[in-house]
Amino acid sequence: MTETFKALVIENTDGNYKSEIQDLTISDLPDEPVLVDVAYSTVNYKDGLAITGKGKIVRDFPMVGGIDMAGTVVNSLDANYKPGDKVLVNGWGFSETLWGGYSQKQRVKSEFLTRVPDGFSLKDTMAIGTAGYTSMLCVLALEDAGVTPDQGDIVVTGAAGGVGSVAIAILAKLGYRVVASSGRTSEVDYLQSLGAAEVIGRDVLDRDARPLEKGRWAGGIDSVGSKTLATLLAETKDEGAVAACGLAGGTDLPTTVMPFILRGVRLLGVNSVTCPNQRRDQAWARLSQDLDVVKLNEMTTLEPLSRLPELGEEILSGKIRGRVIVDVNA
Ligand code: NDP
């Protein structure tokens, strides 16, 4: 009898969008050179958009969802990988045009694989996932722009979410004074436990700012966009920098050129999906060095594959705190 395994399949037939767990066989998988036994995946904001269909993420149907995966190589036509190798994938079009990590097995191109860094388990890498790896890309962008801990406060928006939580933990460990901006007053203790020195309400930044306001931030990591990012730019000090990676509050940016031309503020775009392998490897190496695994565990919950349809709704409604690992075999 042909062996079957489980996967979350997203379909869109005649406008009827649905995500459900289905049984697949190896022959259903894409014809790619590396077969991976998947152990864990994650739930990121983008996964929520793909699972629910509330964002136009999936381009080809049927699609196996999941922008992340971590697992063990079963066999490989590429000599760089051998059975037993521990690998992970972040992005590269997973859950958009390529079948992704919400599957107990997956076949992928070898150039999309990242080796699991020493010191991390497969589960740790998915506690980090795309959200956490993007946080590190944002930290690297701020460092490249010359932002250092002695220059003043760094603000992190969408603080209780995935990108925000990991960013706070990394920045605090690196010695920055971190101010967390969150809409969830109930999460003040949580944000402080990750290393936030101060917590401010979401509304402090989500407002109509003047083109320039009193300089308050040496830098920022923004996963919200819209008025929040515009206020952050207006409040960034001379020669400061803001890494922008998200749109949880909207895709617009109602700002002016004033912060750029009068204060030399830098707006740094961060894209994790097609980020080159060299930068990915750098980010993962830095994560293994600069992210406290105890704090990572504090911000993480573990969920089974079967809960994905609900989890997709929950992340979009801002109900998920920190990071979610998906055990695809539970
Ligand atoms: P989460 O849902 O975990 O975090 C988003 C957080 O934003 C929420 O927890 C909430 O934080 C805040 N938020 C939610 N809705 C609103 C709103 N309407 N207005 C203001 N704040 C809001 O998502 P992720 O951490 O996975 O992703 C965060 C963002 O970053 C997403 O937009 C995602 O698409 C983007 N992203 C981009 C990547 C890239 O490559 N550029 C990679 C990874 C993520 P709180 O309750 O604390 O206010």
PDB file of N, CA, C and O in Angstrom, residues 108-161:
ATOM      1  N   VAL A 108      12.445  19.840  -1.963  1.00  0.00           N
ATOM      2  CA  VAL A 108      12.835  21.235  -2.217  1.00  0.00           C
ATOM      3  C   VAL A 108      14.148  21.331  -3.000  1.00  0.00           C
ATOM      4  O   VAL A 108      14.938  20.382  -3.043  1.00  0.00           O
ATOM      5  N   LYS A 109      14.353  22.511  -3.572  1.00  0.00           N
ATOM      6  CA  LYS A 109      15.631  22.805  -4.240  1.00  0.00           C
ATOM      7  C   LYS A 109      16.708  22.959  -3.177  1.00  0.00           C
ATOM      8  O   LYS A 109      16.473  23.590  -2.142  1.00  0.00           O
ATOM      9  N   SER A 110      17.910  22.432  -3.452  1.00  0.00           N
ATOM     10  CA  SER A 110      18.966  22.493  -2.441  1.00  0.00           C
ATOM     11  C   SER A 110      19.406  23.930  -2.154  1.00  0.00           C
ATOM     12  O   SER A 110      19.813  24.247  -1.039  1.00  0.00           O
ATOM     13  N   GLU A 111      19.307  24.823  -3.145  1.00  0.00           N
ATOM     14  CA  GLU A 111      19.759  26.210  -2.897  1.00  0.00           C
ATOM     15  C   GLU A 111      18.848  26.964  -1.923  1.00  0.00           C
ATOM     16  O   GLU A 111      19.198  28.045  -1.464  1.00  0.00           O
ATOM     17  N   PHE A 112      17.691  26.397  -1.617  1.00  0.00           N
ATOM     18  CA  PHE A 112      16.798  27.053  -0.655  1.00  0.00           C
ATOM     19  C   PHE A 112      17.036  26.564   0.780  1.00  0.00           C
ATOM     20  O   PHE A 112      16.393  27.034   1.710  1.00  0.00           O
ATOM     21  N   LEU A 113      17.945  25.591   0.947  1.00  0.00           N
ATOM     22  CA  LEU A 113      18.173  25.036   2.283  1.00  0.00           C
ATOM     23  C   LEU A 113      19.219  25.845   3.049  1.00  0.00           C
ATOM     24  O   LEU A 113      20.228  26.266   2.475  1.00  0.00           O
ATOM     25  N   THR A 114      18.954  26.036   4.327  1.00  0.00           N
ATOM     26  CA  THR A 114      19.940  26.607   5.253  1.00  0.00           C
ATOM     27  C   THR A 114      20.260  25.510   6.262  1.00  0.00           C
ATOM     28  O   THR A 114      19.351  24.827   6.738  1.00  0.00           O
ATOM     29  N   ARG A 115      21.536  25.324   6.568  1.00  0.00           N
ATOM     30  CA  ARG A 115      21.893  24.309   7.575  1.00  0.00           C
ATOM     31  C   ARG A 115      21.529  24.827   8.962  1.00  0.00           C
ATOM     32  O   ARG A 115      21.744  26.009   9.252  1.00  0.00           O
ATOM     33  N   VAL A 116      21.006  23.944   9.798  1.00  0.00           N
ATOM     34  CA  VAL A 116      20.667  24.336  11.167  1.00  0.00           C
ATOM     35  C   VAL A 116      21.966  24.686  11.908  1.00  0.00           C
ATOM     36  O   VAL A 116      22.885  23.865  11.960  1.00  0.00           O
ATOM     37  N   PRO A 117      22.060  25.903  12.442  1.00  0.00           N
ATOM     38  CA  PRO A 117      23.309  26.301  13.104  1.00  0.00           C
ATOM     39  C   PRO A 117      23.559  25.479  14.374  1.00  0.00           C
ATOM     40  O   PRO A 117      22.603  25.043  15.023  1.00  0.00           O
ATOM     41  N   ASP A 118      24.841  25.274  14.687  1.00  0.00           N
ATOM     42  CA  ASP A 118      25.201  24.579  15.924  1.00  0.00           C
ATOM     43  C   ASP A 118      24.542  25.292  17.092  1.00  0.00           C
ATOM     44  O   ASP A 118      24.482  26.524  17.116  1.00  0.00           O
ATOM     45  N   GLY A 119      24.094  24.517  18.056  1.00  0.00           N
ATOM     46  CA  GLY A 119      23.495  25.121  19.247  1.00  0.00           C
ATOM     47  C   GLY A 119      21.986  25.245  19.163  1.00  0.00           C
ATOM     48  O   GLY A 119      21.328  25.496  20.164  1.00  0.00           O
ATOM     49  N   PHE A 120      21.417  25.094  17.962  1.00  0.00           N
ATOM     50  CA  PHE A 120      19.962  25.135  17.811  1.00  0.00           C
ATOM     51  C   PHE A 120      19.430  23.752  17.469  1.00  0.00           C
ATOM     52  O   PHE A 120      20.025  23.021  16.658  1.00  0.00           O
ATOM     53  N   SER A 121      18.275  23.395  18.063  1.00  0.00           N
ATOM     54  CA  SER A 121      17.548  22.199  17.651  1.00  0.00           C
ATOM     55  C   SER A 121      16.636  22.578  16.480  1.00  0.00           C
ATOM     56  O   SER A 121      16.429  23.776  16.216  1.00  0.00           O
ATOM     57  N   LEU A 122      16.067  21.584  15.823  1.00  0.00           N
ATOM     58  CA  LEU A 122      15.096  21.869  14.761  1.00  0.00           C
ATOM     59  C   LEU A 122      13.952  22.719  15.317  1.00  0.00           C
ATOM     60  O   LEU A 122      13.483  23.665  14.679  1.00  0.00           O
ATOM     61  N   LYS A 123      13.536  22.364  16.538  1.00  0.00           N
ATOM     62  CA  LYS A 123      12.419  23.093  17.164  1.00  0.00           C
ATOM     63  C   LYS A 123      12.799  24.557  17.423  1.00  0.00           C
ATOM     64  O   LYS A 123      11.998  25.473  17.183  1.00  0.00           O
ATOM     65  N   ASP A 124      14.024  24.788  17.912  1.00  0.00           N
ATOM     66  CA  ASP A 124      14.481  26.179  18.134  1.00  0.00           C
ATOM     67  C   ASP A 124      14.398  26.987  16.837  1.00  0.00           C
ATOM     68  O   ASP A 124      14.005  28.160  16.857  1.00  0.00           O
ATOM     69  N   THR A 125      14.801  26.374  15.730  1.00  0.00           N
ATOM     70  CA  THR A 125      14.837  27.164  14.485  1.00  0.00           C
ATOM     71  C   THR A 125      13.444  27.576  14.049  1.00  0.00           C
ATOM     72  O   THR A 125      13.265  28.628  13.436  1.00  0.00           O
ATOM     73  N   MET A 126      12.446  26.754  14.401  1.00  0.00           N
ATOM     74  CA  MET A 126      11.089  27.151  14.030  1.00  0.00           C
ATOM     75  C   MET A 126      10.453  28.037  15.106  1.00  0.00           C
ATOM     76  O   MET A 126       9.502  28.763  14.825  1.00  0.00           O
ATOM     77  N   ALA A 127      10.983  28.005  16.333  1.00  0.00           N
ATOM     78  CA  ALA A 127      10.572  29.023  17.310  1.00  0.00           C
ATOM     79  C   ALA A 127      10.996  30.389  16.764  1.00  0.00           C
ATOM     80  O   ALA A 127      10.301  31.385  16.929  1.00  0.00           O
ATOM     81  N   ILE A 128      12.103  30.414  16.100  1.00  0.00           N
ATOM     82  CA  ILE A 128      12.583  31.655  15.468  1.00  0.00           C
ATOM     83  C   ILE A 128      11.789  31.902  14.176  1.00  0.00           C
ATOM     84  O   ILE A 128      11.120  32.918  14.039  1.00  0.00           O
ATOM     85  N   GLY A 129      11.860  30.962  13.234  1.00  0.00           N
ATOM     86  CA  GLY A 129      11.098  31.070  11.995  1.00  0.00           C
ATOM     87  C   GLY A 129      11.391  32.332  11.196  1.00  0.00           C
ATOM     88  O   GLY A 129      12.339  33.060  11.489  1.00  0.00           O
ATOM     89  N   THR A 130      10.552  32.572  10.183  1.00  0.00           N
ATOM     90  CA  THR A 130      10.764  33.769   9.361  1.00  0.00           C
ATOM     91  C   THR A 130      10.678  35.041  10.195  1.00  0.00           C
ATOM     92  O   THR A 130      11.482  35.966  10.015  1.00  0.00           O
ATOM     93  N   ALA A 131       9.738  35.081  11.150  1.00  0.00           N
ATOM     94  CA  ALA A 131       9.592  36.298  11.958  1.00  0.00           C
ATOM     95  C   ALA A 131      10.898  36.612  12.691  1.00  0.00           C
ATOM     96  O   ALA A 131      11.386  37.748  12.654  1.00  0.00           O
ATOM     97  N   GLY A 132      11.484  35.592  13.330  1.00  0.00           N
ATOM     98  CA  GLY A 132      12.690  35.822  14.117  1.00  0.00           C
ATOM     99  C   GLY A 132      13.907  36.093  13.258  1.00  0.00           C
ATOM    100  O   GLY A 132      14.758  36.937  13.593  1.00  0.00           O
ATOM    101  N   TYR A 133      13.985  35.388  12.150  1.00  0.00           N
ATOM    102  CA  TYR A 133      15.115  35.610  11.238  1.00  0.00           C
ATOM    103  C   TYR A 133      15.029  37.022  10.633  1.00  0.00           C
ATOM    104  O   TYR A 133      16.036  37.722  10.451  1.00  0.00           O
ATOM    105  N   THR A 134      13.794  37.490  10.413  1.00  0.00           N
ATOM    106  CA  THR A 134      13.607  38.856   9.914  1.00  0.00           C
ATOM    107  C   THR A 134      13.999  39.884  10.977  1.00  0.00           C
ATOM    108  O   THR A 134      14.555  40.942  10.657  1.00  0.00           O
ATOM    109  N   SER A 135      13.712  39.559  12.244  1.00  0.00           N
ATOM    110  CA  SER A 135      14.151  40.469  13.317  1.00  0.00           C
ATOM    111  C   SER A 135      15.663  40.644  13.249  1.00  0.00           C
ATOM    112  O   SER A 135      16.179  41.759  13.402  1.00  0.00           O
ATOM    113  N   MET A 136      16.377  39.546  13.041  1.00  0.00           N
ATOM    114  CA  MET A 136      17.836  39.646  12.975  1.00  0.00           C
ATOM    115  C   MET A 136      18.259  40.409  11.719  1.00  0.00           C
ATOM    116  O   MET A 136      19.212  41.201  11.774  1.00  0.00           O
ATOM    117  N   LEU A 137      17.559  40.232  10.597  1.00  0.00           N
ATOM    118  CA  LEU A 137      17.885  41.036   9.404  1.00  0.00           C
ATOM    119  C   LEU A 137      17.720  42.524   9.712  1.00  0.00           C
ATOM    120  O   LEU A 137      18.509  43.362   9.252  1.00  0.00           O
ATOM    121  N   CYS A 138      16.703  42.853  10.506  1.00  0.00           N
ATOM    122  CA  CYS A 138      16.493  44.268  10.884  1.00  0.00           C
ATOM    123  C   CYS A 138      17.632  44.754  11.772  1.00  0.00           C
ATOM    124  O   CYS A 138      18.129  45.876  11.593  1.00  0.00           O
ATOM    125  N   VAL A 139      18.054  43.933  12.730  1.00  0.00           N
ATOM    126  CA  VAL A 139      19.165  44.323  13.605  1.00  0.00           C
ATOM    127  C   VAL A 139      20.430  44.534  12.770  1.00  0.00           C
ATOM    128  O   VAL A 139      21.156  45.522  12.939  1.00  0.00           O
ATOM    129  N   LEU A 140      20.692  43.629  11.836  1.00  0.00           N
ATOM    130  CA  LEU A 140      21.874  43.771  10.972  1.00  0.00           C
ATOM    131  C   LEU A 140      21.790  45.068  10.164  1.00  0.00           C
ATOM    132  O   LEU A 140      22.795  45.774   9.989  1.00  0.00           O
ATOM    133  N   ALA A 141      20.581  45.400   9.686  1.00  0.00           N
ATOM    134  CA  ALA A 141      20.413  46.632   8.893  1.00  0.00           C
ATOM    135  C   ALA A 141      20.724  47.853   9.754  1.00  0.00           C
ATOM    136  O   ALA A 141      21.386  48.805   9.298  1.00  0.00           O
ATOM    137  N   LEU A 142      20.267  47.840  11.010  1.00  0.00           N
ATOM    138  CA  LEU A 142      20.558  48.980  11.904  1.00  0.00           C
ATOM    139  C   LEU A 142      22.065  49.064  12.177  1.00  0.00           C
ATOM    140  O   LEU A 142      22.646  50.156  12.168  1.00  0.00           O
ATOM    141  N   GLU A 143      22.681  47.917  12.406  1.00  0.00           N
ATOM    142  CA  GLU A 143      24.132  47.917  12.654  1.00  0.00           C
ATOM    143  C   GLU A 143      24.884  48.463  11.438  1.00  0.00           C
ATOM    144  O   GLU A 143      25.808  49.269  11.571  1.00  0.00           O
ATOM    145  N   ASP A 144      24.475  47.996  10.251  1.00  0.00           N
ATOM    146  CA  ASP A 144      25.142  48.469   9.026  1.00  0.00           C
ATOM    147  C   ASP A 144      24.997  49.987   8.867  1.00  0.00           C
ATOM    148  O   ASP A 144      25.851  50.639   8.264  1.00  0.00           O
ATOM    149  N   ALA A 145      23.884  50.512   9.392  1.00  0.00           N
ATOM    150  CA  ALA A 145      23.652  51.959   9.296  1.00  0.00           C
ATOM    151  C   ALA A 145      24.381  52.717  10.400  1.00  0.00           C
ATOM    152  O   ALA A 145      24.243  53.934  10.523  1.00  0.00           O
ATOM    153  N   GLY A 146      25.110  51.987  11.242  1.00  0.00           N
ATOM    154  CA  GLY A 146      25.938  52.649  12.265  1.00  0.00           C
ATOM    155  C   GLY A 146      25.236  52.911  13.581  1.00  0.00           C
ATOM    156  O   GLY A 146      25.733  53.685  14.406  1.00  0.00           O
ATOM    157  N   VAL A 147      24.056  52.289  13.799  1.00  0.00           N
ATOM    158  CA  VAL A 147      23.338  52.507  15.056  1.00  0.00           C
ATOM    159  C   VAL A 147      23.980  51.650  16.151  1.00  0.00           C
ATOM    160  O   VAL A 147      24.127  50.437  15.990  1.00  0.00           O
ATOM    161  N   THR A 148      24.356  52.300  17.249  1.00  0.00           N
ATOM    162  CA  THR A 148      25.009  51.584  18.359  1.00  0.00           C
ATOM    163  C   THR A 148      24.260  51.871  19.668  1.00  0.00           C
ATOM    164  O   THR A 148      23.536  52.866  19.769  1.00  0.00           O
ATOM    165  N   PRO A 149      24.427  50.987  20.680  1.00  0.00           N
ATOM    166  CA  PRO A 149      23.665  51.137  21.928  1.00  0.00           C
ATOM    167  C   PRO A 149      23.857  52.477  22.622  1.00  0.00           C
ATOM    168  O   PRO A 149      22.942  52.977  23.280  1.00  0.00           O
ATOM    169  N   ASP A 150      25.011  53.104  22.489  1.00  0.00           N
ATOM    170  CA  ASP A 150      25.260  54.365  23.201  1.00  0.00           C
ATOM    171  C   ASP A 150      24.519  55.555  22.577  1.00  0.00           C
ATOM    172  O   ASP A 150      24.514  56.650  23.147  1.00  0.00           O
ATOM    173  N   GLN A 151      23.877  55.370  21.411  1.00  0.00           N
ATOM    174  CA  GLN A 151      23.230  56.511  20.750  1.00  0.00           C
ATOM    175  C   GLN A 151      21.835  56.822  21.282  1.00  0.00           C
ATOM    176  O   GLN A 151      21.264  57.847  20.962  1.00  0.00           O
ATOM    177  N   GLY A 152      21.264  55.887  22.054  1.00  0.00           N
ATOM    178  CA  GLY A 152      19.934  56.155  22.621  1.00  0.00           C
ATOM    179  C   GLY A 152      18.957  55.024  22.396  1.00  0.00           C
ATOM    180  O   GLY A 152      19.344  53.916  21.994  1.00  0.00           O
ATOM    181  N   ASP A 153      17.672  55.316  22.652  1.00  0.00           N
ATOM    182  CA  ASP A 153      16.636  54.274  22.647  1.00  0.00           C
ATOM    183  C   ASP A 153      16.331  53.745  21.246  1.00  0.00           C
ATOM    184  O   ASP A 153      16.333  54.489  20.268  1.00  0.00           O
ATOM    185  N   ILE A 154      16.004  52.443  21.220  1.00  0.00           N
ATOM    186  CA  ILE A 154      15.514  51.810  19.988  1.00  0.00           C
ATOM    187  C   ILE A 154      14.065  51.415  20.247  1.00  0.00           C
ATOM    188  O   ILE A 154      13.764  50.777  21.263  1.00  0.00           O
ATOM    189  N   VAL A 155      13.170  51.809  19.351  1.00  0.00           N
ATOM    190  CA  VAL A 155      11.772  51.441  19.534  1.00  0.00           C
ATOM    191  C   VAL A 155      11.438  50.230  18.656  1.00  0.00           C
ATOM    192  O   VAL A 155      11.908  50.129  17.522  1.00  0.00           O
ATOM    193  N   VAL A 156      10.646  49.307  19.220  1.00  0.00           N
ATOM    194  CA  VAL A 156      10.192  48.126  18.484  1.00  0.00           C
ATOM    195  C   VAL A 156       8.671  48.166  18.465  1.00  0.00           C
ATOM    196  O   VAL A 156       8.033  48.175  19.531  1.00  0.00           O
ATOM    197  N   THR A 157       8.075  48.215  17.291  1.00  0.00           N
ATOM    198  CA  THR A 157       6.607  48.266  17.185  1.00  0.00           C
ATOM    199  C   THR A 157       6.052  46.864  16.938  1.00  0.00           C
ATOM    200  O   THR A 157       6.782  45.950  16.561  1.00  0.00           O
ATOM    201  N   GLY A 158       4.742  46.711  17.182  1.00  0.00           N
ATOM    202  CA  GLY A 158       4.135  45.373  17.091  1.00  0.00           C
ATOM    203  C   GLY A 158       4.844  44.432  18.044  1.00  0.00           C
ATOM    204  O   GLY A 158       5.094  43.275  17.757  1.00  0.00           O
ATOM    205  N   ALA A 159       5.161  44.985  19.231  1.00  0.00           N
ATOM    206  CA  ALA A 159       6.141  44.358  20.119  1.00  0.00           C
ATOM    207  C   ALA A 159       5.778  42.955  20.593  1.00  0.00           C
ATOM    208  O   ALA A 159       6.656  42.110  20.759  1.00  0.00           O
ATOM    209  N   ALA A 160       4.498  42.708  20.842  1.00  0.00           N
ATOM    210  CA  ALA A 160       4.125  41.387  21.376  1.00  0.00           C
ATOM    211  C   ALA A 160       3.978  40.335  20.280  1.00  0.00           C
ATOM    212  O   ALA A 160       3.747  39.159  20.570  1.00  0.00           O
ATOM    213  N   GLY A 161       4.129  40.741  19.015  1.00  0.00           N
ATOM    214  CA  GLY A 161       4.066  39.781  17.910  1.00  0.00           C
ATOM    215  C   GLY A 161       5.388  39.046  17.739  1.00  0.00           C
ATOM    216  O   GLY A 161       6.315  39.196  18.553  1.00  0.00           O
TER     217      GLY A 161
END
